Structure formats: C-alpha cells, structure tokens
Short mmCIF file of C-alpha atoms in Angstrom, two decimals:
data_model
loop_
_atom_site.label_atom_id
_atom_site.label_comp_id
_atom_site.label_asym_id
_atom_site.label_seq_id
_atom_site.Cartn_x
_atom_site.Cartn_y
_atom_site.Cartn_z
CA MET G 144 -6.02 -1.76 -12.93
CA LEU G 145 -3.58 1.58 -12.85
CA SER G 146 -2.41 3.56 -15.51
CA MET G 147 -0.01 6.41 -15.58
CA ALA G 148 0.88 8.27 -18.73
CA ASP G 149 3.91 11.19 -18.58
CA VAL G 150 3.13 11.63 -15.04
CA ARG G 151 5.29 14.88 -13.53
CA LYS G 152 5.48 16.19 -10.03
CA THR G 153 7.21 19.44 -9.54
CA TYR G 154 7.51 20.83 -5.70
CA ASP G 155 7.97 24.70 -5.68
CA THR G 156 10.24 25.51 -2.47
CA GLY G 157 10.05 29.02 -3.31
CA ALA G 158 13.96 29.70 -4.23
CA VAL G 159 13.67 26.74 -6.22
CA GLN G 160 11.71 24.23 -8.02
CA VAL G 161 12.22 20.69 -7.70
CA GLU G 162 11.33 18.30 -10.20
CA ALA G 163 10.44 14.86 -8.27
CA LEU G 164 9.11 12.72 -11.17
CA ARG G 165 10.05 13.70 -14.81
CA GLY G 166 7.71 11.77 -17.04
CA VAL G 167 6.80 8.44 -15.50
CA SER G 168 4.74 6.24 -17.67
CA LEU G 169 3.32 3.06 -15.93
CA ASP G 170 0.50 -0.12 -16.33
CA VAL G 171 0.02 -2.16 -13.89
CA ASP G 172 -2.71 -5.26 -14.83
CA GLY G 173 -5.21 -6.41 -12.31
CA GLY G 174 -3.73 -9.20 -10.01
CA ASP G 175 -0.13 -8.33 -10.46
CA PHE G 176 2.51 -7.98 -7.91
CA VAL G 177 4.60 -4.99 -8.51
CA ALA G 178 7.76 -3.85 -6.33
CA ILE G 179 9.11 -0.31 -6.91
CA THR G 180 12.71 0.48 -5.65
CA GLY G 181 15.21 3.00 -5.86
CA PRO G 182 17.91 5.06 -3.76
CA SER G 183 16.87 7.89 -1.40
CA GLY G 184 15.74 11.09 -3.39
CA SER G 185 14.91 9.17 -6.62
CA GLY G 186 11.10 9.81 -6.60
CA LYS G 187 9.75 6.64 -4.99
CA SER G 188 8.07 8.27 -2.17
CA THR G 189 6.54 10.85 -4.30
CA LEU G 190 5.41 8.34 -6.85
CA MET G 191 3.97 6.15 -3.86
CA HIS G 192 1.88 9.28 -2.84
CA ILE G 193 0.50 9.51 -6.45
CA LEU G 194 -0.33 5.81 -6.82
CA GLY G 195 -2.14 6.02 -3.35
CA CYS G 196 -4.16 9.14 -4.19
CA LEU G 197 -2.27 11.01 -1.40
CA ASP G 198 -1.15 13.65 -3.86
CA VAL G 199 -1.81 14.34 -7.61
CA PRO G 200 0.47 14.81 -10.53
CA THR G 201 1.61 18.51 -11.66
CA GLN G 202 1.28 16.93 -15.20
CA GLY G 203 0.01 13.88 -16.92
CA THR G 204 -2.79 11.43 -16.06
CA TYR G 205 -3.25 8.59 -13.60
CA LEU G 206 -5.98 6.08 -14.17
CA LEU G 207 -7.14 3.90 -11.35
CA GLY G 208 -9.62 1.22 -12.39
CA GLY G 209 -10.29 3.06 -15.57
CA THR G 210 -11.09 6.28 -13.48
CA ASP G 211 -8.86 9.63 -14.04
CA VAL G 212 -7.89 10.72 -10.49
CA SER G 213 -5.17 13.01 -11.67
CA HIS G 214 -7.25 16.18 -10.79
CA MET G 215 -9.57 15.17 -8.10
CA SER G 216 -10.26 17.18 -5.10
CA GLU G 217 -8.76 16.15 -1.95
CA ALA G 218 -12.29 15.11 -0.73
CA GLU G 219 -12.96 12.97 -3.83
CA LEU G 220 -9.36 11.54 -3.41
CA ALA G 221 -10.22 10.53 0.16
CA GLN G 222 -13.26 8.77 -1.09
CA VAL G 223 -11.16 7.01 -3.38
CA ARG G 224 -8.51 6.04 -0.66
CA ASN G 225 -11.11 4.79 1.29
CA ARG G 226 -12.90 2.51 -1.15
CA GLN G 227 -10.44 1.23 -3.53
CA ILE G 228 -6.94 1.26 -1.87
CA GLY G 229 -5.62 -0.55 1.22
CA PHE G 230 -2.52 0.71 2.65
CA VAL G 231 0.28 -1.08 4.52
CA PHE G 232 2.72 1.05 6.07
CA GLN G 233 6.30 0.56 7.77
CA GLN G 234 5.41 1.71 10.99
CA PHE G 235 1.99 -0.08 11.00
CA ASN G 236 -0.05 2.96 12.14
CA LEU G 237 -2.16 0.97 14.75
CA LEU G 238 -3.76 2.61 17.50
CA PRO G 239 -2.19 1.64 20.52
CA SER G 240 -5.35 1.88 22.86
CA MET G 241 -7.47 -0.46 20.50
CA THR G 242 -7.71 -3.98 20.21
CA ALA G 243 -6.68 -5.53 16.90
CA LEU G 244 -10.45 -5.80 15.98
CA ARG G 245 -11.14 -2.06 16.56
CA ASN G 246 -7.92 -1.22 14.45
CA VAL G 247 -9.17 -3.07 11.70
CA GLU G 248 -12.69 -1.72 11.86
CA LEU G 249 -11.53 1.81 11.40
CA PRO G 250 -11.81 2.07 7.43
CA LEU G 251 -15.32 0.78 7.90
CA VAL G 252 -16.25 3.23 10.43
CA TYR G 253 -15.26 6.10 8.04
CA ALA G 254 -17.14 4.27 5.10
CA GLY G 255 -20.33 4.27 7.57
CA VAL G 256 -20.60 0.42 7.59
CA SER G 257 -23.07 -0.56 10.51
CA ALA G 258 -21.31 -1.89 13.84
CA GLY G 259 -22.23 -5.59 13.36
CA GLU G 260 -21.00 -5.63 9.92
CA ARG G 261 -17.82 -3.92 10.87
CA ARG G 262 -17.14 -6.70 13.43
CA GLU G 263 -17.84 -9.57 11.16
CA ARG G 264 -16.07 -8.22 8.33
CA ALA G 265 -13.07 -7.20 10.68
CA ARG G 266 -13.02 -10.70 12.46
CA GLU G 267 -13.09 -12.39 8.89
CA ALA G 268 -10.19 -10.33 7.87
CA LEU G 269 -7.92 -11.02 11.08
CA THR G 270 -8.84 -14.86 10.65
CA ARG G 271 -7.59 -14.51 6.86
CA VAL G 272 -4.21 -13.23 8.05
CA GLY G 273 -3.71 -15.83 10.96
CA LEU G 274 -4.67 -13.76 13.73
CA GLY G 275 -8.45 -14.95 14.57
CA ASP G 276 -7.11 -15.56 18.00
CA ARG G 277 -5.76 -12.34 18.70
CA THR G 278 -8.59 -10.13 17.81
CA ASP G 279 -8.91 -8.79 21.77
CA HIS G 280 -5.06 -7.92 21.81
CA ARG G 281 -3.80 -4.50 21.73
CA PRO G 282 -0.89 -3.59 19.55
CA GLY G 283 1.52 -3.52 22.65
CA GLU G 284 0.62 -7.25 23.21
CA LEU G 285 1.57 -8.27 19.73
CA SER G 286 4.91 -9.02 18.03
CA GLY G 287 6.26 -6.53 15.15
CA GLY G 288 5.10 -9.30 12.56
CA GLN G 289 1.92 -9.81 14.07
CA GLN G 290 1.36 -5.94 14.13
CA GLN G 291 1.80 -5.94 10.40
CA ARG G 292 -0.64 -8.72 10.10
CA VAL G 293 -3.14 -6.46 11.61
CA SER G 294 -2.32 -3.85 9.52
CA VAL G 295 -2.59 -6.23 6.36
CA ALA G 296 -5.81 -7.13 7.53
CA ARG G 297 -6.57 -3.41 8.17
CA ALA G 298 -6.03 -2.95 4.21
CA LEU G 299 -8.02 -5.95 3.13
CA VAL G 300 -11.21 -5.02 5.15
CA THR G 301 -12.60 -2.78 2.59
CA ASP G 302 -12.35 -5.16 -0.16
CA PRO G 303 -9.90 -2.54 -2.04
CA THR G 304 -8.83 -3.09 -5.89
CA LEU G 305 -5.10 -2.16 -4.80
CA ILE G 306 -3.00 -2.93 -1.92
CA LEU G 307 -0.20 -0.39 -1.88
CA ALA G 308 2.50 -1.52 1.08
CA ASP G 309 5.39 1.35 1.63
CA GLU G 310 8.23 -0.53 3.15
CA PRO G 311 6.08 -3.08 5.00
CA THR G 312 9.15 -5.24 6.18
CA GLY G 313 11.27 -1.77 7.40
CA ASN G 314 11.03 -2.67 10.89
CA LEU G 315 10.76 -6.21 11.12
CA ASP G 316 13.45 -8.99 11.72
CA SER G 317 14.37 -11.58 9.25
CA VAL G 318 11.87 -14.31 10.53
CA SER G 319 8.78 -11.66 10.69
CA THR G 320 9.76 -10.52 7.15
CA ARG G 321 9.61 -13.73 5.69
CA ASP G 322 6.39 -14.42 7.68
CA VAL G 323 4.88 -10.65 6.04
CA LEU G 324 6.00 -11.75 2.61
CA GLY G 325 4.55 -14.84 2.78
CA LEU G 326 1.39 -13.14 3.48
CA PHE G 327 1.69 -11.14 0.37
CA HIS G 328 2.33 -14.18 -1.76
CA GLU G 329 -0.91 -15.48 -0.48
CA LEU G 330 -2.77 -12.36 -1.60
CA HIS G 331 -1.17 -12.33 -4.41
CA ASP G 332 -1.99 -15.89 -5.27
CA ALA G 333 -5.71 -15.13 -4.54
CA GLY G 334 -5.82 -12.62 -7.20
CA ARG G 335 -4.95 -9.17 -5.12
CA THR G 336 -3.12 -6.63 -7.18
CA ILE G 337 -0.11 -5.50 -4.92
CA VAL G 338 2.32 -2.59 -5.41
CA LEU G 339 5.27 -2.60 -2.88
CA ILE G 340 7.36 0.07 -2.47
CA THR G 341 11.17 -0.98 -0.82
CA HIS G 342 14.83 -0.05 -0.56
CA GLU G 343 15.71 -3.87 -0.15
CA PRO G 344 16.56 -5.49 -3.23
CA ASP G 345 15.81 -8.93 -1.51
CA VAL G 346 12.26 -7.63 -0.64
CA ALA G 347 11.61 -6.24 -3.96
CA ARG G 348 12.61 -9.37 -5.80
CA GLU G 349 10.03 -11.30 -4.10
CA ALA G 350 7.59 -9.50 -6.52
CA ARG G 351 6.46 -10.67 -9.82
CA ARG G 352 7.73 -7.46 -11.40
CA VAL G 353 10.44 -4.85 -10.39
CA LEU G 354 10.43 -1.46 -11.44
CA ARG G 355 13.75 0.63 -10.33
CA ILE G 356 13.31 4.58 -10.48
CA THR G 357 16.29 6.84 -10.86
CA ASP G 358 16.27 10.41 -10.92
CA GLY G 359 12.27 10.74 -11.24
CA LEU G 360 12.15 8.27 -14.07
CA ILE G 361 11.55 4.50 -14.33
CA SER G 362 15.04 3.12 -15.36
CA GLU G 363 14.13 -0.57 -15.34
CA ASP G 364 11.37 -2.54 -15.65
CA GLU G 365 12.17 -6.45 -15.05
CA VAL G 366 9.79 -9.46 -14.93
CA VAL G 367 11.57 -11.85 -12.10
CA ARG G 368 8.63 -14.26 -11.59
CA ALA G 369 6.17 -16.19 -13.97
#
C-alpha cells in the first residue's frame, strides 16, 4: 500500500537547518491499521504531511499504491490526495454553514462528480457511519462525536486507498472517543487501510501495529493485535 525508503526532511529556516526526519523507512500493507505516536517535536507531524502528500521528502522515496509520489508537483499531489487519501482531522474541518450532506459532498465536487451522484454517495457514506438520519443537520447541531463521524464519512466518500487520521480523538470526550475508535475498527475489519497519528498511548494501542517516532527516526515498531 505504501512504502518509504530512507525518507529525510530538512527545513531551512535561514539561520539553521532543522532535520525533522532523519532516514525513515516504512512499509504498510493494504488493509493494515497502524498508529504512529511520539512526543512533540519527534517528527510525527512531518511524517504525516509526507504520508498525506501534503509535502514531499528532501531525500528518499515514497511509494503510494506503487506510484512514486516523492517528487510530484503540487498539482499532481493535489490529485493524489483527492483520489487516493481520505483525511480525518482533530478539528473536524467542517464548514459550519453547510449541512452534513453538503460537507461530505465536497471532495466529490472537487473531483467533478455530478450533483446527483454526489448526493447519493454522500448519503451512503453518512449512513455507513450511522448518521443517515442527520444529513440535513449543520455541524453546530451535532455533538463532537457526530461531527467526527461526518468527517469520517467525508474521508470515505471518494473510496480512498488510504485513510489518514491526524489526532482524530484529540477534541473528544471519553464516550465519543470510544465511539469513533469503534468506527475505525469497523472500517479496518471491512478491509480499509488506516494510519492514525496520535500522542495518546491508549488510542495508539487500538491499532494493530504501533510505530513510535523519536528524534526523526522510528524507534519502535510493535504489533499489538493479531
């Protein structure tokens, strides 16, 4: 599904160069559920940006679905993001003036899908995450857990090869956290590939495999579930 080989990322601040990733090699099989954890400043956010094709490595290669995306242009990366990656963020990133249905439709608008097909696929995605009866509700009318379910539906609506979740439970209470993690387990059981970025050890251990990144390198790689 994805493969990194000796990926390095250096930021030039002018006065000094900061090496955020110092040679990361990583393979994730299709259908796996992987958590990436580490302290602040460890490089996990930089790794997430590269995994999500929001940035490219300074050195090394990154293959997504067998395609080398390491040196693509921003326009090419945008196409990859829209077609192959579904994002779930800590802040939900829902437009408050739009209904749940319209929020879920948005990636399909950018993909040029017709209005009728957009609505049908968005309704199916919301039903899949248990919100088939909340399609006309705006984010302010939904709980935090429900808003995160809308963002998961938005991630699913393009049928991506990879779901990338960045601190998806960071703004949720314990009940909503269990609810959203249960949804990720359902998606994993259905064969989805999930990479979850988190600083919470308990959340990380909900994945099948946990990677710990320290000082720009993977320091641990543990299979915690069969």
